[in-house]
Amino acid sequence: MAELAYLDLTEAELETYRVQIDEILEYIGKLNELDTANVEPMAQVLADDQTADATLREDIVVPCAVAGDILKQAPDPEPPYFRVPKVIER
Amino acid sequence: MSAAWTISSVREAIAANKISARELAVEHFRRIAARNGELNAYLTLSEERAYAQADKIDAAVAAGKQLPALAGVPIAVKDVISTRGVRTTCGSKILNNYVPPYDATAVTRLEAAGAVILGKTNCDEFAMGSSNENSAYGPVQNPAAAGTVPGGSSGGSAAAVAADLAVASLGTDTGGSIRQPGAFCGIPAMMGSYGRVSRYGLIAFASSLDRIGPLARNVADVAAVLKVMAGRDANDSTSTTAPVEDYSAELKKPVKGMKIGVPKEYFGEGMDSGVRGKITAGIELLRKLGCRVMDIQMPHTDYAIATYYIIATAEASSNLARYDGVRYGLGEEADTLVATYRKTRGAGFGPEVKRRIVLGTYVLSAGYYDAYYLKGQKVRALIAQDFRNAFQKVDAIVTPTSPVPPFNLGERTNDPLQMYLADIYTVTGSLAGLPGISVPCGKIRGKLPVGLQIFGPAFGEARVLQLAHAFEEAGGATV
């Protein structure tokens, strides 16, 4: 899971989490006491008519000159780019 | 704490020229300087921005202009809410030097209403925690009960108000993170319905649950701050178009005859006897106010924590994928891009955040998705249905905010499951998307604050506030 989540964990962390997450999953297992075969999953909190975006908004152009500010937050920028280690081998 | 400022006393004093907005800000920064070393409630102060805003208010006073609702009111903002030009860490090392290039809509609206933002408050890392002990910047002391936790994750926001280091504050609530610290620090604290307050600029933890809401010294102030923030925002597609009521005007409506449901499932095992005593006395007080109290059943309550820890961790594992060491925040150097991600995230996230990312990745992974995430969404529907059924019979639901009073610092840090179970009474309303408030309901042995929680139906904020206000006026804080 740590691999999937791109998360470096130490051996000690892995051991601690293994025990703790087993315990949490065992607790979560109590949901199996409930028969939910005929229950629709709640994937939305708001009803459709409670938001304005049930329909598409108008496409309006607004200025958004924030690239400089945003790049300033990057650990290793090379304006106007973010720099990353080489990803494609020739 | 006798002469503590409230929004109305600030307004009167400023309008009558008894104090200037700048003097009030100076007074607060002086108190912060004196006490923050011990309390650790603030992580960053925004003095320059606060004084610029205060001077604007003072100029408006001098020009005889009409003052906006929160003119000169010093407010603290939880450090997961973006503030342009003011460092915003989320209580995490991974955002140690992050300075947002824009303001959250909630902050924009507060400032437009005249509020003076003093700074950013400490919190559990990415709002994940119930005691504020998961902050990378150290724990917060509970000003209401020395040696105990202030609650979490909005522990700094609650402590700042309770210690008189702000008149009101913003917190965020995903599973109880506004209400429980409010209860622990002895102040009212509220989350509005899902969609009521724009989350534009709120750094995401669990998007189907996260909400921004106020903590303040009294319910009237909670109502005033909520009113300023509430309402549709084009920048947040989950903010609702439902009309915003005038909460402050609604406050004074009578509560006599209101039907109050008390679910027995919220008084089960694991509940502290002192908390039980105070909540029972609180419910008696509501009865004296003319409310009709009745027992109700909410049969899926016991499944809420398990459901919450599936949904919240799943969403967190997705939301926190954005910390990649490339675009902002910490960036650890490595030979490959994937190694950069791994190293940055391994070094930047703290233990609770890592635990939740791993758990969230697991419940979403192929082969387990149906057993966990889909199951969780289905049980979430059942929990929401419990509330809908209840609100067919009652106007409001009253419960304890937390099963336990503030616990000691360090007491629960080694057992994550025990810590999660502290949210047992708050996560239900989070999952159902409903408004909820915690109001002070006495102190155990005169020392440890207890909070009474009131839930209302979706967009029933006015009713929740009315009841909380009547309870407070009738002496709820000293039952």
XYZ file of C-alpha atoms in Angstrom:
569
model
C 0.000 0.000 0.000
C 2.847 2.367 0.841
C 4.247 1.629 -2.641
C 0.913 2.452 -4.249
C 0.712 5.681 -2.262
C 4.323 6.661 -3.164
C 5.214 6.845 0.487
C 8.665 5.936 1.837
C 8.195 4.223 5.178
C 10.875 2.895 7.508
C 10.825 -0.731 8.693
C 9.704 0.462 12.124
C 6.847 2.493 10.604
C 5.758 -0.465 8.475
C 5.616 -2.723 11.528
C 3.646 -0.216 13.627
C 1.153 0.494 10.863
C 0.705 -3.176 10.077
C -0.468 -3.847 13.631
C -2.557 -0.673 13.937
C -4.212 -0.962 10.534
C -5.083 -4.617 11.169
C -6.795 -3.516 14.352
C -8.675 -0.700 12.578
C -9.760 -2.993 9.726
C -11.006 -5.531 12.216
C -13.104 -2.801 13.829
C -14.380 -1.654 10.410
C -15.445 -5.254 9.776
C -18.441 -4.635 12.021
C -20.160 -3.041 9.009
C -20.678 -6.572 7.705
C -23.336 -7.021 10.393
C -25.548 -4.824 8.181
C -27.321 -6.143 5.132
C -26.887 -3.422 2.529
C -27.762 -5.411 -0.578
C -30.673 -3.092 -1.393
C -29.127 0.191 -0.263
C -28.018 2.797 -2.792
C -24.532 4.146 -1.946
C -24.468 7.776 -0.830
C -22.062 9.246 -3.352
C -23.421 12.807 -3.147
C -24.177 14.847 -0.054
C -26.205 17.616 -1.684
C -29.309 17.054 -3.756
C -28.955 18.127 -7.402
C -31.321 21.073 -6.976
C -29.216 22.475 -4.127
C -26.297 23.499 -6.287
C -26.108 25.866 -9.189
C -23.913 23.502 -11.143
C -26.519 20.936 -12.002
C -26.396 22.760 -15.325
C -23.293 24.063 -17.064
C -22.187 27.598 -16.336
C -21.423 30.150 -18.993
C -17.871 30.085 -20.267
C -16.474 33.487 -19.326
C -12.826 34.468 -19.672
C -11.357 36.099 -16.553
C -7.767 37.244 -16.053
C -5.632 34.851 -14.032
C -2.041 36.081 -14.044
C -0.825 34.041 -11.094
C 1.817 31.868 -12.759
C 4.668 33.818 -11.171
C 3.201 33.573 -7.671
C 2.557 29.885 -8.085
C 6.029 29.081 -9.372
C 7.528 30.910 -6.396
C 6.154 28.109 -4.208
C 7.907 25.358 -6.140
C 10.951 23.702 -4.518
C 12.933 23.802 -7.789
C 11.325 26.054 -10.417
C 12.776 27.144 -13.715
C 10.244 29.780 -14.803
C 7.966 29.306 -16.606
C 8.419 25.603 -15.741
C 8.481 23.250 -12.774
C 11.685 21.214 -12.924
C 11.602 17.454 -12.266
C 14.184 14.676 -12.625
C 14.408 13.196 -16.098
C 11.427 10.908 -16.764
C 11.978 9.805 -20.350
C 15.053 7.860 -21.407
C 16.183 8.403 -24.974
C -11.516 36.883 31.309
C -14.189 39.096 32.780
C -14.034 41.886 30.237
C -13.690 39.606 27.207
C -14.620 41.220 23.924
C -17.584 40.038 21.887
C -18.635 41.133 18.403
C -21.325 43.439 19.787
C -19.046 44.994 22.404
C -16.363 45.565 19.748
C -18.903 47.226 17.457
C -20.211 49.501 20.181
C -16.766 50.473 21.429
C -15.478 51.231 17.937
C -18.589 53.145 16.875
C -18.447 55.219 20.091
C -14.733 55.905 19.600
C -13.871 54.227 22.892
C -11.226 52.156 21.173
C -9.846 52.105 17.640
C -9.606 48.957 15.539
C -5.823 49.387 15.635
C -5.751 49.637 19.434
C -7.882 46.529 19.651
C -5.507 44.656 17.347
C -2.516 45.880 19.381
C -4.226 44.711 22.578
C -4.720 41.250 21.078
C -1.178 40.942 19.727
C 0.109 41.958 23.153
C -1.899 39.204 24.823
C -0.781 36.714 22.177
C 2.856 37.661 22.820
C 2.321 37.092 26.525
C 0.524 33.754 26.337
C 1.248 31.990 23.061
C 4.581 30.589 24.237
C 2.674 28.531 26.785
C -0.501 27.781 24.775
C 0.943 27.355 21.225
C -2.433 28.335 19.763
C -1.025 30.467 16.924
C 1.519 29.235 14.384
C 1.840 32.436 12.346
C 0.788 36.028 13.033
C -0.325 38.343 10.237
C 0.361 41.685 11.921
C 0.958 43.685 8.778
C -2.269 42.552 7.211
C -4.200 43.022 10.464
C -2.996 46.599 10.959
C -3.702 47.529 7.333
C -7.266 46.285 7.749
C -7.665 47.948 11.180
C -6.521 51.278 9.731
C -9.133 50.964 6.992
C -11.831 50.458 9.623
C -10.545 53.406 11.659
C -10.609 55.598 8.548
C -14.205 54.542 7.923
C -15.097 55.457 11.513
C -13.394 58.855 11.125
C -15.287 59.470 7.880
C -18.568 58.675 9.608
C -19.284 55.740 7.282
C -21.655 52.921 8.142
C -19.614 50.053 9.607
C -19.904 46.501 8.268
C -21.011 43.570 10.471
C -17.577 42.563 11.763
C -15.832 45.950 11.687
C -12.595 45.702 13.648
C -13.358 42.255 15.090
C -10.079 40.342 15.635
C -10.399 36.844 14.191
C -8.049 33.849 14.060
C -8.025 31.436 11.123
C -7.183 27.751 11.236
C -3.999 26.972 9.370
C -5.681 24.753 6.762
C -7.471 27.784 5.288
C -5.534 29.714 2.635
C -4.456 33.286 3.304
C -2.731 35.201 0.543
C 0.795 36.135 1.523
C 0.489 34.551 4.978
C 2.196 31.199 5.566
C -0.263 28.305 5.705
C 1.190 25.015 6.970
C -1.804 22.747 7.665
C 0.153 21.799 10.791
C 2.471 19.831 8.499
C 6.179 19.886 7.778
C 5.392 19.274 4.115
C 3.946 22.816 3.897
C 6.409 24.427 6.297
C 7.216 27.283 3.919
C 4.024 27.394 1.878
C 2.606 30.873 1.223
C -0.732 30.710 -0.622
C -1.104 32.925 -3.693
C -4.804 33.505 -2.955
C -7.354 33.833 -0.139
C -10.047 31.357 0.769
C -13.515 32.762 0.060
C -14.366 32.525 3.774
C -11.419 34.809 4.545
C -12.290 37.216 1.720
C -15.835 37.501 3.052
C -14.717 38.045 6.644
C -12.373 40.837 5.601
C -15.021 42.375 3.370
C -17.212 42.468 6.492
C -14.468 44.353 8.354
C -12.841 41.525 10.320
C -9.178 41.835 11.288
C -7.292 38.572 10.685
C -4.728 38.177 13.481
C -3.052 35.011 12.279
C -3.155 31.303 11.706
C -3.958 28.763 14.388
C -2.385 25.438 15.229
C -4.195 22.232 14.302
C -3.700 18.526 13.829
C -1.745 17.856 10.643
C -4.141 18.265 7.692
C -6.950 18.392 10.273
C -6.472 14.724 11.117
C -6.845 14.263 14.842
C -8.972 14.786 17.917
C -6.481 16.299 20.343
C -4.231 18.643 18.359
C -1.329 16.356 19.271
C -0.786 15.473 15.593
C 0.520 18.937 14.736
C 4.102 19.000 13.447
C 4.472 22.232 15.453
C 3.709 20.819 18.888
C 0.549 20.404 20.947
C -1.769 23.169 22.151
C -2.621 23.631 25.818
C -6.290 23.805 26.772
C -6.728 27.226 28.425
C -9.922 26.006 30.119
C -8.273 23.059 31.885
C -4.490 23.061 32.324
C -2.713 19.865 31.313
C -5.529 18.624 29.090
C -5.819 18.641 25.311
C -7.868 21.418 23.674
C -9.512 18.888 21.365
C -8.887 18.683 17.675
C -8.367 19.166 14.992
C -9.230 22.887 15.403
C -7.481 22.965 18.809
C -5.614 26.231 18.213
C -8.780 27.990 17.022
C -10.676 26.895 20.140
C -7.813 27.748 22.488
C -7.306 31.190 20.913
C -10.913 32.181 21.635
C -11.042 30.536 25.069
C -7.846 32.350 26.122
C -9.045 35.691 24.818
C -6.451 35.775 22.044
C -9.176 36.364 19.419
C -12.842 37.345 19.562
C -13.811 34.552 17.172
C -12.043 32.020 14.996
C -12.506 29.803 11.992
C -12.158 26.074 12.293
C -12.855 23.201 9.966
C -14.921 20.131 10.731
C -14.632 16.795 8.939
C -15.686 14.423 11.731
C -16.057 16.728 14.721
C -13.047 19.011 14.427
C -14.922 22.235 15.212
C -17.487 20.955 17.704
C -15.260 18.754 19.863
C -12.553 21.403 20.507
C -15.356 23.878 21.195
C -16.699 21.469 23.812
C -13.250 20.819 25.322
C -12.398 24.524 25.573
C -15.838 25.543 26.849
C -17.007 27.720 23.929
C -19.777 27.427 21.303
C -18.632 26.100 17.933
C -20.600 25.289 14.810
C -20.497 23.618 11.436
C -23.216 24.605 8.997
C -24.800 22.177 6.557
C -22.598 20.648 3.881
C -22.537 23.271 1.123
C -23.446 26.214 3.366
C -19.997 27.830 3.468
C -17.689 27.923 0.449
C -14.588 25.788 0.746
C -12.649 27.562 -1.963
C -9.156 27.902 -0.485
C -9.691 25.282 2.198
C -6.853 22.792 1.811
C -8.703 19.512 1.326
C -8.708 16.541 3.683
C -11.963 14.657 2.865
C -14.012 16.535 0.321
C -17.413 14.956 0.977
C -17.106 15.878 4.667
C -14.933 19.011 5.095
C -16.689 22.190 6.247
C -15.564 25.603 7.498
C -17.316 27.066 10.535
C -16.999 29.546 13.417
C -15.954 29.265 17.061
C -16.756 32.215 19.328
C -17.430 33.362 22.852
C -21.218 33.219 22.559
C -23.861 31.873 20.204
C -24.784 35.312 18.861
C -21.195 35.724 17.652
C -21.209 32.263 16.077
C -24.374 33.290 14.198
C -22.868 36.574 13.033
C -19.671 34.993 11.674
C -21.562 32.151 9.990
C -23.904 34.606 8.316
C -21.005 36.552 6.809
C -19.416 33.427 5.335
C -22.511 31.568 4.194
C -23.850 31.511 0.661
C -23.121 30.480 -2.855
C -19.628 31.001 -4.245
C -18.988 30.526 -7.935
C -15.511 29.211 -7.077
C -16.899 26.221 -5.152
C -19.314 24.051 -7.100
C -20.356 22.306 -3.865
C -21.545 25.562 -2.284
C -25.298 25.671 -2.313
C -27.751 28.140 -3.796
C -30.143 27.586 -0.861
C -31.013 31.026 0.593
C -29.127 32.219 3.709
C -31.336 33.201 6.618
C -30.630 36.162 8.885
C -29.304 34.032 11.735
C -28.839 36.943 14.138
C -32.477 38.022 13.746
C -33.713 34.417 14.023
C -31.845 33.903 17.301
C -34.427 35.580 19.450
C -37.365 33.483 18.289
C -38.939 31.451 21.103
C -38.082 27.782 21.497
C -41.159 26.902 23.548
C -42.919 23.903 22.077
C -39.903 22.877 19.994
C -39.665 19.101 19.710
C -36.291 17.751 20.788
C -35.218 14.200 20.051
C -32.749 12.467 22.351
C -31.343 9.308 20.725
C -30.568 6.611 23.270
C -27.709 5.378 21.074
C -25.725 8.453 22.119
C -25.697 7.437 25.765
C -24.081 4.013 25.452
C -21.110 2.334 27.068
C -17.846 4.229 27.083
C -19.583 7.410 28.100
C -18.069 9.237 31.042
C -20.459 9.452 34.012
C -19.621 13.106 34.579
C -20.518 13.926 30.972
C -23.738 11.951 31.322
C -24.692 13.933 34.430
C -24.136 17.301 32.764
C -25.965 16.356 29.552
C -28.913 15.056 31.575
C -29.010 18.381 33.435
C -28.750 20.215 30.092
C -31.706 18.315 28.669
C -33.663 19.122 31.845
C -32.914 22.793 31.221
C -34.311 22.522 27.688
C -37.459 20.986 29.158
C -37.740 23.948 31.541
C -37.539 26.234 28.513
C -40.724 24.614 27.259
C -39.192 22.212 24.738
C -40.886 18.860 24.302
C -38.177 16.272 24.845
C -38.738 12.801 23.430
C -36.721 9.617 23.083
C -35.865 8.652 19.522
C -33.930 5.849 17.876
C -31.047 6.145 15.459
C -30.139 2.500 14.974
C -27.072 2.959 12.751
C -25.190 5.294 15.101
C -22.868 2.530 16.238
C -21.584 2.069 12.676
C -20.644 5.699 12.129
C -16.976 5.572 13.185
C -16.239 2.561 10.979
C -17.992 4.260 8.049
C -16.234 7.530 8.670
C -12.757 5.995 8.755
C -13.350 4.334 5.397
C -14.678 7.413 3.644
C -12.417 9.996 5.255
C -9.221 8.017 4.708
C -10.161 7.115 1.124
C -10.728 10.750 0.262
C -7.607 11.812 2.154
C -5.408 9.379 0.242
C -6.676 10.912 -3.010
C -6.522 14.540 -1.886
C -3.043 14.240 -0.410
C -1.657 12.799 -3.645
C -1.061 16.431 -4.633
C 1.978 16.697 -2.320
C 4.513 15.578 -4.874
C 7.612 17.579 -3.997
C 7.410 19.353 -7.357
C 4.813 22.110 -7.329
C 4.801 23.461 -3.777
C 5.872 22.646 -0.266
C 8.744 20.394 0.667
C 10.780 18.923 -2.181
C 13.331 16.225 -1.368
C 15.932 15.707 -4.084
C 16.139 12.277 -5.684
C 17.325 10.678 -8.921
C 13.933 9.831 -10.364
C 10.528 11.464 -10.259
C 8.969 8.569 -8.370
C 11.807 8.632 -5.849
C 11.167 12.372 -5.405
C 7.522 11.660 -4.559
C 8.377 8.881 -2.147
C 11.152 10.681 -0.356
C 9.250 13.959 -0.066
C 6.100 12.323 1.244
C 8.005 10.021 3.591
C 9.889 12.970 5.082
C 7.083 15.552 5.029
C 4.048 13.734 6.425
C 3.658 12.842 10.095
C 2.576 9.481 11.537
C -1.209 9.989 11.601
C -1.300 11.327 8.039
C 0.789 8.404 6.783
C -1.436 5.937 8.624
C -4.534 7.410 6.999
C -3.008 7.533 3.518
C -2.081 3.846 3.781
C -5.519 2.904 5.130
C -7.264 5.024 2.485
C -5.177 3.499 -0.285
C -6.124 0.064 1.010
C -9.891 0.645 1.148
C -9.828 2.018 -2.403
C -7.586 -0.653 -3.867
C -8.767 -3.117 -6.488
C -10.271 -6.154 -4.805
C -11.176 -4.283 -1.623
C -13.185 -1.417 -3.071
C -16.574 -3.156 -2.786
C -15.863 -4.606 0.640
C -14.839 -1.287 2.137
C -15.444 1.907 0.193
C -18.725 0.884 -1.435
C -19.912 -0.693 1.812
C -19.036 2.531 3.614
C -21.036 4.624 1.175
C -24.033 2.354 1.662
C -23.896 2.522 5.444
C -23.455 6.279 5.116
C -26.818 6.315 3.314
C -28.368 4.400 6.229
C -26.967 6.875 8.750
C -28.352 9.794 6.725
C -31.700 7.974 6.580
C -31.715 7.672 10.409
C -31.544 11.473 10.563
C -34.233 11.995 7.920
C -36.547 9.649 9.808
C -35.855 11.439 13.081
C -36.532 14.878 11.594
C -39.978 13.732 10.535
C -40.808 13.620 14.240
C -38.587 16.223 15.898
C -37.264 19.724 15.191
C -33.793 19.155 16.615
C -31.647 16.355 18.016
C -29.676 16.810 21.226
C -26.686 14.663 22.239
C -23.364 14.983 24.050
C -20.635 16.428 21.800
C -18.022 14.010 23.137
C -18.369 10.879 25.285
C -15.467 12.050 27.439
C -14.278 15.328 28.958
C -10.910 16.807 27.862
C -8.291 14.117 28.455
C -4.692 14.639 29.501
C -1.998 15.485 26.992
C -0.299 12.261 25.890
C -3.015 10.033 27.341
C -4.308 8.590 24.056
C -1.529 9.106 21.522
C -0.435 5.464 21.337
C -3.798 3.975 20.403
C -5.249 5.418 17.189
C -8.493 3.433 17.416
C -9.224 4.757 20.916
C -8.543 8.271 19.649
C -10.939 7.723 16.717
C -13.688 6.561 19.071
C -13.609 9.975 20.781
C -15.467 11.276 17.680
C -18.317 8.805 18.033
C -21.068 11.407 18.552
C -19.875 13.991 16.055
C -19.111 11.925 12.924
C -22.779 10.997 12.398
C -23.806 14.555 11.512
C -20.681 14.920 9.379
C -21.610 11.865 7.322
C -25.223 13.046 6.965
C -24.173 16.581 5.899
C -26.261 18.268 8.580
C -25.658 21.413 10.673
C -24.464 20.929 14.235
C -23.324 23.089 17.116
C -21.638 22.393 20.427
C -22.629 24.705 23.293
C -21.099 24.764 26.789
C -23.087 22.550 29.174
C -21.454 22.887 32.577
C -18.101 21.727 33.866
C -17.298 18.459 35.607
C -15.993 19.183 39.135
C -16.123 22.824 38.138
C -13.106 22.261 35.911
C -13.579 20.125 32.794
C -15.944 21.651 30.188
C -18.751 19.575 28.680
C -20.432 20.352 25.359
C -24.047 19.762 24.396
C -24.476 19.040 20.695
C -27.528 20.139 18.716
C -28.224 18.811 15.212
C -30.771 20.302 12.849
C -32.136 19.193 9.490
C -30.268 20.232 6.316
C -30.137 24.043 6.101
C -31.814 24.315 9.508
C -28.950 26.484 10.839
C -31.333 29.127 12.185
C -33.192 26.618 14.328
C -29.979 25.095 15.679
C -28.710 28.558 16.617
C -32.019 29.546 18.214
C -32.001 26.556 20.484
C -28.312 26.984 21.338
C -28.899 30.664 22.113
C -31.889 29.948 24.367
C -29.871 27.266 26.159
C -26.960 29.652 26.689
C -29.227 32.478 27.905
C -30.868 30.119 30.394
C -27.493 29.360 31.976
C -26.509 26.220 30.072
C -22.822 26.922 30.685
C -23.268 26.423 34.422
C -25.721 23.508 34.652
